[in-house]
Tab-separated table of C-alpha atoms in Angstrom:
chain	number	residue	atom	x	y	z
Z	1	UNK	CA	105.204	42.408	114.505
Z	2	UNK	CA	103.505	40.699	111.569
Z	3	UNK	CA	100.110	39.225	112.269
Z	4	UNK	CA	98.997	36.795	109.566
Z	5	UNK	CA	95.819	35.543	111.148
Z	6	UNK	CA	92.658	37.518	110.583
Z	7	UNK	CA	90.607	36.056	113.381
Z	8	UNK	CA	88.994	38.484	115.800
Z	9	UNK	CA	91.191	37.629	118.767
Z	10	UNK	CA	94.400	38.373	116.910
Z	11	UNK	CA	92.988	41.612	115.533
Z	12	UNK	CA	91.966	42.709	119.041
Z	13	UNK	CA	95.431	41.868	120.400
Z	14	UNK	CA	97.029	43.806	117.556
Z	15	UNK	CA	94.751	46.747	118.281
Z	16	UNK	CA	95.691	46.671	121.957
Z	17	UNK	CA	99.381	46.722	121.078
Z	18	UNK	CA	98.871	49.672	118.714
Z	19	UNK	CA	97.072	51.570	121.489
Z	20	UNK	CA	100.086	51.066	123.770
Z	21	UNK	CA	102.301	52.431	120.985
Z	22	UNK	CA	100.020	55.450	120.536
Z	23	UNK	CA	98.794	54.494	117.044
Z	24	UNK	CA	95.110	55.024	117.803
Z	25	UNK	CA	93.712	55.228	114.255
Z	26	UNK	CA	95.378	51.977	113.231
Z	27	UNK	CA	94.124	50.380	116.458
Z	28	UNK	CA	90.568	51.481	115.675
Z	29	UNK	CA	90.846	49.852	112.253
Z	30	UNK	CA	91.877	46.592	113.904
Z	31	UNK	CA	88.875	46.633	116.248
Z	32	UNK	CA	86.551	47.483	113.345
Z	33	UNK	CA	87.967	44.558	111.318
Z	34	UNK	CA	87.523	42.276	114.318
Z	35	UNK	CA	83.856	43.274	114.464
Z	36	UNK	CA	83.405	42.377	110.817
Z	37	UNK	CA	84.284	38.818	111.776
Z	38	UNK	CA	82.417	38.902	115.124
Z	39	UNK	CA	79.889	41.806	115.240
Z	40	UNK	CA	78.939	41.246	118.892
Z	41	UNK	CA	82.413	40.813	120.347
Z	42	UNK	CA	82.198	42.797	123.652
Z	43	UNK	CA	85.938	43.431	123.939
Z	44	UNK	CA	86.202	44.853	120.426
Z	45	UNK	CA	83.063	46.962	120.935
Z	46	UNK	CA	84.323	48.346	124.251
Z	47	UNK	CA	87.809	49.128	122.952
Z	48	UNK	CA	86.482	50.728	119.775
Z	49	UNK	CA	83.985	52.764	121.805
Z	50	UNK	CA	86.778	54.035	124.049
Z	51	UNK	CA	88.828	55.120	121.013
Z	52	UNK	CA	85.806	56.839	119.479
Z	53	UNK	CA	85.605	58.900	122.677
Z	54	UNK	CA	89.251	59.872	122.126
Z	55	UNK	CA	88.316	60.979	118.605
Z	56	UNK	CA	85.364	63.021	119.903
Z	57	UNK	CA	82.814	60.741	118.236
Z	58	UNK	CA	80.674	60.352	121.347
Z	59	UNK	CA	77.420	59.251	119.695
Z	60	UNK	CA	79.247	56.510	117.763
Z	61	UNK	CA	80.894	55.399	121.008
Z	62	UNK	CA	77.468	55.140	122.681
Z	63	UNK	CA	76.272	52.883	119.840
Z	64	UNK	CA	79.138	50.493	120.617
Z	65	UNK	CA	78.307	50.514	124.318
Z	66	UNK	CA	74.593	49.933	123.673
Z	67	UNK	CA	75.402	46.776	121.695
Z	68	UNK	CA	77.342	45.424	124.677
Z	69	UNK	CA	74.588	46.335	127.163
Z	70	UNK	CA	71.909	44.685	125.042
Z	71	UNK	CA	73.703	41.358	125.521
Z	72	UNK	CA	75.090	42.091	129.005
Z	73	UNK	CA	72.968	44.671	130.898
Z	74	UNK	CA	75.054	44.229	134.073
Z	75	UNK	CA	78.360	45.209	132.484
Z	76	UNK	CA	79.450	47.896	134.953
Z	77	UNK	CA	82.462	49.159	132.979
Z	78	UNK	CA	80.328	49.706	129.871
Z	79	UNK	CA	77.703	51.627	131.880
Z	80	UNK	CA	80.525	53.757	133.265
Z	81	UNK	CA	81.953	54.502	129.823
Z	82	UNK	CA	78.525	55.223	128.350
Z	83	UNK	CA	77.937	57.711	131.168
Z	84	UNK	CA	81.252	59.392	130.407
Z	85	UNK	CA	80.324	59.718	126.707
Z	86	UNK	CA	76.944	61.218	127.644
Z	87	UNK	CA	78.729	63.781	129.799
Z	88	UNK	CA	80.704	64.921	126.753
Z	89	UNK	CA	77.386	65.382	124.935
Z	90	UNK	CA	76.195	67.574	127.847
Z	91	UNK	CA	73.578	65.093	128.978
Z	92	UNK	CA	74.352	64.932	132.706
Z	93	UNK	CA	71.046	63.448	133.861
Z	94	UNK	CA	71.385	60.499	131.456
Z	95	UNK	CA	75.018	60.126	132.496
Z	96	UNK	CA	74.003	59.963	136.170
Z	97	UNK	CA	71.576	57.133	135.393
Z	98	UNK	CA	74.432	55.211	133.729
Z	99	UNK	CA	76.761	55.738	136.684
Z	100	UNK	CA	74.014	54.542	139.037
Z	101	UNK	CA	73.644	51.309	136.988
Z	102	UNK	CA	77.417	50.856	137.053
Z	103	UNK	CA	77.544	51.257	140.845
Z	104	UNK	CA	74.667	48.813	141.325
Z	105	UNK	CA	76.694	46.156	139.522
Z	106	UNK	CA	80.123	47.119	140.921
Z	107	UNK	CA	79.909	49.108	144.187
Z	108	UNK	CA	83.689	48.894	144.712
Z	109	UNK	CA	84.769	50.959	141.703
Z	110	UNK	CA	86.029	54.268	143.119
Z	111	UNK	CA	86.350	55.834	139.643
Z	112	UNK	CA	82.599	55.530	139.059
Z	113	UNK	CA	81.912	57.280	142.356
Z	114	UNK	CA	84.377	59.974	141.269
Z	115	UNK	CA	82.557	60.461	137.940
Z	116	UNK	CA	79.162	60.548	139.640
Z	117	UNK	CA	80.393	63.005	142.277
Z	118	UNK	CA	81.943	65.309	139.683
Z	119	UNK	CA	78.728	65.261	137.643
Z	120	UNK	CA	76.329	66.070	140.475
Z	121	UNK	CA	78.738	68.747	141.759
Z	122	UNK	CA	78.517	70.538	138.398
Z	123	UNK	CA	74.733	70.462	138.818
Z	124	UNK	CA	75.090	72.212	142.184
Z	125	UNK	CA	74.160	69.104	144.195
Z	126	UNK	CA	77.012	69.491	146.632
Z	127	UNK	CA	75.809	67.239	149.442
Z	128	UNK	CA	75.269	64.389	146.972
Z	129	UNK	CA	78.714	65.027	145.523
Z	130	UNK	CA	80.247	64.908	149.009
Z	131	UNK	CA	78.645	61.514	149.634
Z	132	UNK	CA	80.109	60.207	146.348
Z	133	UNK	CA	83.639	61.392	147.154
Z	134	UNK	CA	83.343	59.920	150.656
Z	135	UNK	CA	82.463	56.561	149.060
Z	136	UNK	CA	85.395	56.863	146.658
Z	137	UNK	CA	87.729	57.563	149.579
Z	138	UNK	CA	86.392	54.573	151.517
Z	139	UNK	CA	87.605	52.432	148.610
Z	140	UNK	CA	90.866	54.339	147.983
Z	141	UNK	CA	91.634	56.462	151.076
Z	142	UNK	CA	94.782	58.080	149.687
Z	143	UNK	CA	93.768	58.758	146.109
Z	144	UNK	CA	94.962	62.352	145.497
Z	145	UNK	CA	92.239	63.237	142.970
Z	146	UNK	CA	89.410	62.046	145.206
Z	147	UNK	CA	90.953	63.940	148.126
Z	148	UNK	CA	91.151	67.053	145.953
Z	149	UNK	CA	87.546	66.714	144.745
Z	150	UNK	CA	86.313	66.354	148.321
Z	151	UNK	CA	88.219	69.526	149.203
Z	152	UNK	CA	86.655	71.350	146.260
Z	153	UNK	CA	83.106	70.333	147.145
Z	154	UNK	CA	83.696	71.380	150.765
Z	155	UNK	CA	84.601	74.878	149.531
Z	156	UNK	CA	81.303	74.881	147.622
Z	157	UNK	CA	79.596	74.105	150.946
Z	158	UNK	CA	81.500	76.962	152.650
Z	159	UNK	CA	83.452	74.476	154.744
Z	160	UNK	CA	86.756	76.021	153.733
Z	161	UNK	CA	88.737	75.162	156.854
Z	162	UNK	CA	87.902	71.478	156.479
Z	163	UNK	CA	88.512	71.728	152.736
Z	164	UNK	CA	92.099	72.794	153.397
Z	165	UNK	CA	92.714	69.534	155.281
Z	166	UNK	CA	91.802	67.403	152.258
Z	167	UNK	CA	93.556	69.653	149.765
Z	168	UNK	CA	96.739	69.515	151.826
Z	169	UNK	CA	96.478	65.716	151.980
Z	170	UNK	CA	96.097	65.609	148.202
Z	171	UNK	CA	99.067	67.921	147.666
Z	172	UNK	CA	101.223	65.878	150.038
Z	173	UNK	CA	100.777	62.946	147.624
Z	174	UNK	CA	100.732	64.914	144.361
Z	175	UNK	CA	102.468	68.269	145.016
Z	176	UNK	CA	102.583	69.312	141.352
Z	177	UNK	CA	98.811	69.231	140.893
Z	178	UNK	CA	98.007	72.775	139.783
Z	179	UNK	CA	94.260	72.147	140.083
Z	180	UNK	CA	94.602	71.268	143.775
Z	181	UNK	CA	96.781	74.338	144.344
Z	182	UNK	CA	94.146	76.544	142.698
Z	183	UNK	CA	91.462	74.971	144.886
Z	184	UNK	CA	93.576	75.644	147.964
Z	185	UNK	CA	94.004	79.259	146.869
Z	186	UNK	CA	90.219	79.533	146.549
Z	187	UNK	CA	89.658	78.158	150.051
Z	188	UNK	CA	92.219	80.551	151.540
Z	189	UNK	CA	90.565	83.473	149.781
Z	190	UNK	CA	87.165	82.478	151.147
Z	191	UNK	CA	88.736	82.574	154.615
Z	192	UNK	CA	90.021	86.100	153.980
Z	193	UNK	CA	93.657	84.958	153.846
Z	194	UNK	CA	94.327	86.830	150.615
Z	195	UNK	CA	98.115	87.067	150.736
Z	196	UNK	CA	98.415	83.319	151.375
Z	197	UNK	CA	95.928	82.663	148.599
Z	198	UNK	CA	97.942	84.689	146.125
Z	199	UNK	CA	101.172	82.916	147.101
Z	200	UNK	CA	99.575	79.493	146.488
Z	201	UNK	CA	98.155	80.635	143.146
Z	202	UNK	CA	101.586	81.876	142.099
Z	203	UNK	CA	102.943	78.426	142.989
Z	204	UNK	CA	100.255	76.867	140.777
Z	205	UNK	CA	101.279	79.182	137.951
Z	206	UNK	CA	104.830	77.809	138.173
Z	207	UNK	CA	103.615	74.213	137.835
Z	208	UNK	CA	102.068	74.520	134.378
Z	209	UNK	CA	101.050	77.198	131.846
Z	210	UNK	CA	98.184	79.109	133.459
Z	211	UNK	CA	94.697	78.468	132.165
Z	212	UNK	CA	91.410	80.272	132.666
Z	213	UNK	CA	90.732	78.827	136.133
Z	214	UNK	CA	94.031	80.135	137.499
Z	215	UNK	CA	93.669	83.622	136.000
Z	216	UNK	CA	90.110	83.755	137.300
Z	217	UNK	CA	91.117	82.880	140.846
Z	218	UNK	CA	94.077	85.289	140.800
Z	219	UNK	CA	91.920	88.110	139.457
Z	220	UNK	CA	89.307	87.730	142.178
Z	221	UNK	CA	92.057	87.586	144.819
Z	222	UNK	CA	93.672	90.763	143.468
Z	223	UNK	CA	90.270	92.477	143.654
Z	224	UNK	CA	89.946	91.371	147.288
Z	225	UNK	CA	93.346	92.970	147.935
Z	226	UNK	CA	92.140	96.150	146.161
Z	227	UNK	CA	94.824	95.593	143.527
Z	228	UNK	CA	92.422	96.277	140.701
Z	229	UNK	CA	95.052	97.013	138.067
Z	230	UNK	CA	96.536	93.568	138.675
Z	231	UNK	CA	93.049	92.067	138.515
Z	232	UNK	CA	92.536	93.739	135.128
Z	233	UNK	CA	95.658	91.982	133.865
Z	234	UNK	CA	94.122	88.627	134.828
Z	235	UNK	CA	90.842	89.341	133.040
Z	236	UNK	CA	92.777	90.352	129.944
Z	237	UNK	CA	94.714	87.073	130.017
Z	238	UNK	CA	91.428	85.145	130.144
Z	239	UNK	CA	89.985	87.148	127.265
Z	240	UNK	CA	93.049	86.339	125.156
Z	241	UNK	CA	92.194	82.669	125.627
Z	242	UNK	CA	88.445	83.130	125.188
Z	243	UNK	CA	87.213	86.600	124.117
Z	244	UNK	CA	83.635	85.678	125.045
Z	245	UNK	CA	84.307	84.307	128.519
Z	246	UNK	CA	81.368	85.802	130.390
Z	247	UNK	CA	82.785	85.972	133.905
Z	248	UNK	CA	85.914	87.734	132.655
Z	249	UNK	CA	83.787	90.306	130.796
Z	250	UNK	CA	81.700	90.993	133.908
Z	251	UNK	CA	84.675	91.018	136.273
Z	252	UNK	CA	86.650	93.336	134.021
Z	253	UNK	CA	83.754	95.787	134.167
Z	254	UNK	CA	83.737	95.494	137.958
Z	255	UNK	CA	87.470	96.175	138.260
Z	256	UNK	CA	87.198	99.182	135.959
Z	257	UNK	CA	84.325	100.478	138.086
Z	258	UNK	CA	86.460	100.177	141.209
Z	259	UNK	CA	89.167	102.165	139.423
Z	260	UNK	CA	86.548	104.819	138.649
Z	261	UNK	CA	86.889	104.130	134.930
Z	262	UNK	CA	83.156	103.906	134.449
Z	263	UNK	CA	83.052	104.731	130.750
Z	264	UNK	CA	85.378	101.803	129.989
Z	265	UNK	CA	83.413	99.554	132.336
Z	266	UNK	CA	80.244	100.203	130.335
Z	267	UNK	CA	81.961	98.973	127.168
Z	268	UNK	CA	82.686	95.600	128.770
Z	269	UNK	CA	79.226	95.212	130.260
Z	270	UNK	CA	77.833	95.879	126.789
Z	271	UNK	CA	80.062	93.133	125.383
Z	272	UNK	CA	78.622	90.818	128.022
Z	273	UNK	CA	75.048	91.857	127.219
Z	274	UNK	CA	75.628	91.276	123.506
Z	275	UNK	CA	76.112	87.605	124.410
Z	276	UNK	CA	73.570	87.339	127.257
Z	277	UNK	CA	70.912	89.998	126.572
Z	278	UNK	CA	68.491	88.568	129.153
Z	279	UNK	CA	70.723	89.035	132.222
Z	280	UNK	CA	68.714	91.411	134.401
Z	281	UNK	CA	71.545	91.817	136.897
Z	282	UNK	CA	74.005	93.109	134.302
Z	283	UNK	CA	71.445	95.556	132.852
Z	284	UNK	CA	71.089	96.821	136.392
Z	285	UNK	CA	74.867	97.072	136.776
Z	286	UNK	CA	75.117	99.010	133.528
Z	287	UNK	CA	72.522	101.407	134.936
Z	288	UNK	CA	74.674	101.843	138.037
Z	289	UNK	CA	77.623	102.940	135.899
Z	290	UNK	CA	75.449	105.338	133.916
Z	291	UNK	CA	74.259	106.880	137.178
Z	292	UNK	CA	77.880	107.497	138.136
Z	293	UNK	CA	78.262	109.361	134.842
Z	294	UNK	CA	75.037	111.354	135.472
Z	295	UNK	CA	73.440	109.787	132.384
Z	296	UNK	CA	70.117	109.282	134.128
Z	297	UNK	CA	67.803	108.812	131.143
Z	298	UNK	CA	70.025	106.043	129.775
Z	299	UNK	CA	70.242	104.499	133.253
Z	300	UNK	CA	66.454	104.502	133.521
Z	301	UNK	CA	66.176	102.720	130.179
Z	302	UNK	CA	68.595	100.014	131.375
Z	303	UNK	CA	66.707	99.525	134.634
Z	304	UNK	CA	63.424	99.215	132.772
Z	305	UNK	CA	65.015	96.532	130.601
Z	306	UNK	CA	66.208	94.705	133.730
Z	307	UNK	CA	62.730	94.839	135.262
Z	308	UNK	CA	61.128	93.630	132.020
Z	309	UNK	CA	63.298	90.518	132.418
Z	310	UNK	CA	62.828	90.115	136.176
Z	311	UNK	CA	60.325	92.371	137.907
Z	312	UNK	CA	61.185	90.837	141.311
Z	313	UNK	CA	64.730	92.268	141.278
Z	314	UNK	CA	64.620	94.430	144.394
Z	315	UNK	CA	67.885	96.230	143.731
Z	316	UNK	CA	66.590	97.322	140.317
Z	317	UNK	CA	63.479	98.890	141.881
Z	318	UNK	CA	65.676	100.581	144.475
Z	319	UNK	CA	68.041	101.882	141.824
Z	320	UNK	CA	65.144	103.057	139.670
Z	321	UNK	CA	63.956	105.089	142.629
Z	322	UNK	CA	67.406	106.674	142.901
Z	323	UNK	CA	67.397	107.605	139.214
Z	324	UNK	CA	63.918	109.097	139.480
Z	325	UNK	CA	65.141	111.086	142.486
Z	326	UNK	CA	67.890	112.566	140.329
Z	327	UNK	CA	65.266	113.408	137.706
Z	328	UNK	CA	63.147	115.026	140.465
Z	329	UNK	CA	60.264	112.657	139.745
Z	330	UNK	CA	59.647	112.021	143.429
Z	331	UNK	CA	56.121	110.565	143.159
Z	332	UNK	CA	57.381	107.866	140.805
Z	333	UNK	CA	60.478	107.277	142.958
Z	334	UNK	CA	58.283	106.608	146.003
Z	335	UNK	CA	56.376	103.955	144.036
Z	336	UNK	CA	59.702	102.232	143.298
Z	337	UNK	CA	60.824	102.385	146.922
Z	338	UNK	CA	57.461	100.904	147.915
Z	339	UNK	CA	58.344	97.879	145.771
Z	340	UNK	CA	61.332	97.349	148.084
Z	341	UNK	CA	59.157	97.470	151.207
Z	342	UNK	CA	57.240	94.242	150.576
Z	343	UNK	CA	59.943	92.161	152.252
Z	344	UNK	CA	61.187	93.444	155.649
Z	345	UNK	CA	64.094	90.979	155.453
Z	346	UNK	CA	65.408	92.496	152.228
Z	347	UNK	CA	68.800	94.211	152.288
Z	348	UNK	CA	67.103	97.219	150.712
Z	349	UNK	CA	64.118	97.526	153.049
Z	350	UNK	CA	65.515	100.174	155.400
Z	351	UNK	CA	67.462	101.934	152.658
Z	352	UNK	CA	64.277	102.263	150.617
Z	353	UNK	CA	62.320	103.396	153.674
Z	354	UNK	CA	64.922	106.076	154.333
Z	355	UNK	CA	64.825	107.342	150.767
Z	356	UNK	CA	61.043	107.262	150.696
Z	357	UNK	CA	61.006	109.466	153.773
Z	358	UNK	CA	63.331	111.956	152.111
Z	359	UNK	CA	61.171	112.066	148.975
Z	360	UNK	CA	58.030	112.618	151.049
Z	361	UNK	CA	59.766	115.619	152.606
Z	362	UNK	CA	60.580	117.004	149.163
Z	363	UNK	CA	56.888	116.730	148.313
Z	364	UNK	CA	56.033	118.747	151.455
Z	365	UNK	CA	54.633	115.762	153.352
Z	366	UNK	CA	56.622	116.430	156.536
Z	367	UNK	CA	54.687	114.246	158.970
Z	368	UNK	CA	54.736	111.203	156.689
Z	369	UNK	CA	58.419	111.850	155.985
Z	370	UNK	CA	59.406	111.927	159.652
Z	371	UNK	CA	57.420	108.741	160.294
Z	372	UNK	CA	59.347	106.910	157.552
Z	373	UNK	CA	62.700	108.293	158.616
Z	374	UNK	CA	62.180	107.431	162.259
Z	375	UNK	CA	61.221	103.852	161.354
Z	376	UNK	CA	64.230	103.605	159.063
Z	377	UNK	CA	66.510	104.949	161.790
Z	378	UNK	CA	65.244	102.347	164.242
Z	379	UNK	CA	65.675	99.639	161.651
Z	380	UNK	CA	69.217	100.634	160.870
Z	381	UNK	CA	70.379	100.702	164.488
Z	382	UNK	CA	69.077	97.206	165.101
Z	383	UNK	CA	70.178	95.873	161.732
Z	384	UNK	CA	72.822	93.109	162.120
Z	385	UNK	CA	75.141	94.673	159.521
Z	386	UNK	CA	75.733	97.604	161.834
Z	387	UNK	CA	76.212	95.699	165.085
Z	388	UNK	CA	79.458	96.443	166.923
Z	389	UNK	CA	81.093	93.305	168.352
Z	390	UNK	CA	81.315	93.272	172.140
Z	391	UNK	CA	85.023	92.451	172.177
Z	392	UNK	CA	85.824	95.592	170.223
Z	393	UNK	CA	83.503	98.291	171.466
Z	394	UNK	CA	82.752	97.056	174.945
Z	395	UNK	CA	79.019	97.463	174.312
Z	396	UNK	CA	76.409	95.299	172.679
Z	397	UNK	CA	74.264	96.358	169.749
Z	398	UNK	CA	71.396	97.472	171.990
Z	399	UNK	CA	73.740	99.998	173.621
Z	400	UNK	CA	75.328	101.128	170.380
Z	401	UNK	CA	73.005	104.128	170.147
Z	402	UNK	CA	71.989	105.879	173.327
Z	403	UNK	CA	69.110	108.306	173.696
Z	404	UNK	CA	71.540	111.200	173.726
Z	405	UNK	CA	73.040	109.911	170.495
Z	406	UNK	CA	69.630	109.858	168.881
Z	407	UNK	CA	69.092	113.478	169.829
Z	408	UNK	CA	72.145	114.459	167.809
Z	409	UNK	CA	70.903	113.243	164.451
Z	410	UNK	CA	67.130	113.308	164.327
Z	411	UNK	CA	65.036	112.807	161.253
Z	412	UNK	CA	64.349	116.537	161.240
Z	413	UNK	CA	68.072	117.185	160.909
Z	414	UNK	CA	68.193	114.795	157.953
Z	415	UNK	CA	65.345	116.664	156.293
Z	416	UNK	CA	67.304	119.875	156.755
Z	417	UNK	CA	70.294	118.262	155.020
Z	418	UNK	CA	68.245	116.952	152.154
Z	419	UNK	CA	66.638	120.332	151.637
Z	420	UNK	CA	70.127	121.520	150.674
Z	421	UNK	CA	70.281	123.966	153.554
Z	422	UNK	CA	73.642	122.349	154.135
Z	423	UNK	CA	75.554	122.235	150.857
Z	424	UNK	CA	77.829	119.424	149.699
Z	425	UNK	CA	76.930	117.289	152.666
Z	426	UNK	CA	78.961	114.156	152.974
Z	427	UNK	CA	80.238	112.999	156.346
Z	428	UNK	CA	79.085	114.628	159.569
Z	429	UNK	CA	79.933	113.665	163.072
Z	430	UNK	CA	78.755	115.263	166.255
Z	431	UNK	CA	81.055	116.440	168.991
Z	432	UNK	CA	80.103	116.654	172.648
Z	433	UNK	CA	79.444	120.093	174.078
Z	434	UNK	CA	82.258	119.654	176.575
Z	435	UNK	CA	85.004	121.709	174.912
Z	436	UNK	CA	87.630	120.219	177.208
Z	437	UNK	CA	87.485	116.947	175.285
Z	438	UNK	CA	90.176	116.667	172.614
Z	439	UNK	CA	89.500	117.059	168.919
Z	440	UNK	CA	90.059	113.679	167.327
Z	441	UNK	CA	89.579	111.862	164.081
Z	442	UNK	CA	87.549	108.976	165.476
Z	443	UNK	CA	87.765	105.354	164.425
Z	444	UNK	CA	84.691	103.409	163.329
Z	445	UNK	CA	83.973	99.713	163.587
Z	446	UNK	CA	83.526	98.539	159.989
Z	447	UNK	CA	81.620	95.253	159.579
Z	448	UNK	CA	82.692	94.965	155.933
Z	449	UNK	CA	86.374	94.526	156.776
Z	450	UNK	CA	85.986	93.356	160.364
Z	451	UNK	CA	88.166	95.974	162.000
Z	452	UNK	CA	88.385	99.576	163.113
Z	453	UNK	CA	89.263	102.142	160.495
Z	454	UNK	CA	89.651	105.923	160.423
Z	455	UNK	CA	86.641	107.959	159.447
Z	456	UNK	CA	88.063	109.000	156.085
Z	457	UNK	CA	88.836	105.374	155.165
Z	458	UNK	CA	85.426	103.972	156.049
Z	459	UNK	CA	84.537	101.912	152.949
Z	460	UNK	CA	80.758	101.607	153.259
Z	461	UNK	CA	78.616	104.431	151.924
Z	462	UNK	CA	75.362	102.621	152.528
Z	463	UNK	CA	75.238	103.093	156.292
Z	464	UNK	CA	73.267	106.159	157.408
Z	465	UNK	CA	75.200	106.302	160.643
Z	466	UNK	CA	77.558	104.264	162.780
Z	467	UNK	CA	79.122	104.489	166.207
Z	468	UNK	CA	82.589	106.028	166.412
Z	469	UNK	CA	85.052	104.464	168.805
Z	470	UNK	CA	87.753	106.679	170.276
Z	471	UNK	CA	91.225	105.194	170.324
Z	472	UNK	CA	93.760	107.046	172.436
Z	473	UNK	CA	97.523	107.161	172.074
Z	474	UNK	CA	97.880	103.886	173.952
Z	475	UNK	CA	95.549	102.172	171.447
Z	476	UNK	CA	92.886	101.754	174.120
Z	477	UNK	CA	89.201	101.845	173.208
Z	478	UNK	CA	86.723	104.121	174.929
Z	479	UNK	CA	83.275	103.037	173.816
Z	480	UNK	CA	81.636	105.801	175.825
Z	481	UNK	CA	83.271	108.670	173.980
Z	482	UNK	CA	80.155	110.261	172.493
Z	483	UNK	CA	80.938	110.652	168.820
Z	484	UNK	CA	78.349	109.655	166.250
Z	485	UNK	CA	78.828	109.517	162.499
Z	486	UNK	CA	76.199	110.308	159.893
Z	487	UNK	CA	76.187	110.081	156.120
Z	488	UNK	CA	73.629	111.764	153.933
Z	489	UNK	CA	73.400	112.162	150.203
Z	490	UNK	CA	76.848	112.950	148.875
Z	491	UNK	CA	77.911	112.167	145.329
Z	492	UNK	CA	79.143	108.773	146.528
Z	493	UNK	CA	77.013	105.729	145.880
Z	494	UNK	CA	74.518	104.292	148.334
Z	495	UNK	CA	75.105	100.727	147.261
Z	496	UNK	CA	77.648	98.563	145.553
Z	497	UNK	CA	77.623	97.689	141.887
Z	498	UNK	CA	77.834	93.985	142.751
Z	499	UNK	CA	75.870	93.591	145.993
């Protein structure tokens, strides 16, 4: 079409037609020419600003929008677009202010609520984000993207069952949306439905070429299924896309650790620390791997680095105490365990108390040792992590350890173990004196996996003792069968690399 007139209106119309045809550069030239004739034309400024966003020229786009807002400060669409450009410049707080102005002038625009909700969600303000998506859905109840975003924010709020409702509604309208499928896979994984999660993620993979978010979700799900080799494959796919993707570097180290490939795991943690040298948690995790390899001096150096970054990191003080124990520097180890005893609610309080008691014994301070160990024992038996659900054991947590049970494993017995009078101690369980009772391999209630498991499969090595539950041939439970399990000081770890 041949346009002969050079007036602004014709140039804008020509630009609009070129945009529809996909000729964006030529369209931008038309809008720029229109502005030469009419520098304050709001339509030309808005359209040119929108194209500049497409070209990645966000600051230039904002200049166009500012000219419009100077003349028309209530222009809601321009405030919305300016906010979007600010988001691309990583200025979320300024963007939020723009979205707020847009909503004040047009409270019925669901897209602005969507943009505001997405922005505050990225800032971790999940309740605010939920309110925004609720507003968007009041305006457009069946919009699949708003339904999906509400589902995503509900997973961030640990409302995964409710999240599935909105994600399913979104997928019913837009079944090929890979992002919604990934979000559904995440929610299912949070609910412990790992096989279903993996099936949904595989469906997402068939919808479009997999990107980082999909590989990330699949990798975590594989780890939850203890399929660590498969998880490694996912981390490697991410690192092909982005060799410096931090979560993939850290997760690859974790999977290698779970495969007992600790030397390789260290390499990947070091790659992570080359990029983020001030991450105290990863210095601490590197120390954990070095401990596994009996490289205690190097582990101590890593822990000291972690504590120089964050001296409130309880797990680092606890781990430093463990390293000093290995180096037989018991006085210093006790000082580290004391650092863990300032907060009785800490996950490491009773563990540290237990280890302090053992170190006091090694220093010949028997009375002080027994006092610590007895307090630790009492703390462990009442600690919620070790409670046995009533519907499984038939007894509540107060009954989980009887007086006769306590007599089996006293603190004095633990001191005997730690004095190496019993070599290669690992798992011990007591048997009743009545020899008529059958020899069994008892089952234990495991809070980590929420079910009974055989003694040799018990996954937690941090529990000093737990109640065994006898299961007979008819799969019936006998909570009164007096078996008690203890764990003291084997070569296995006392805590997880990623607590």
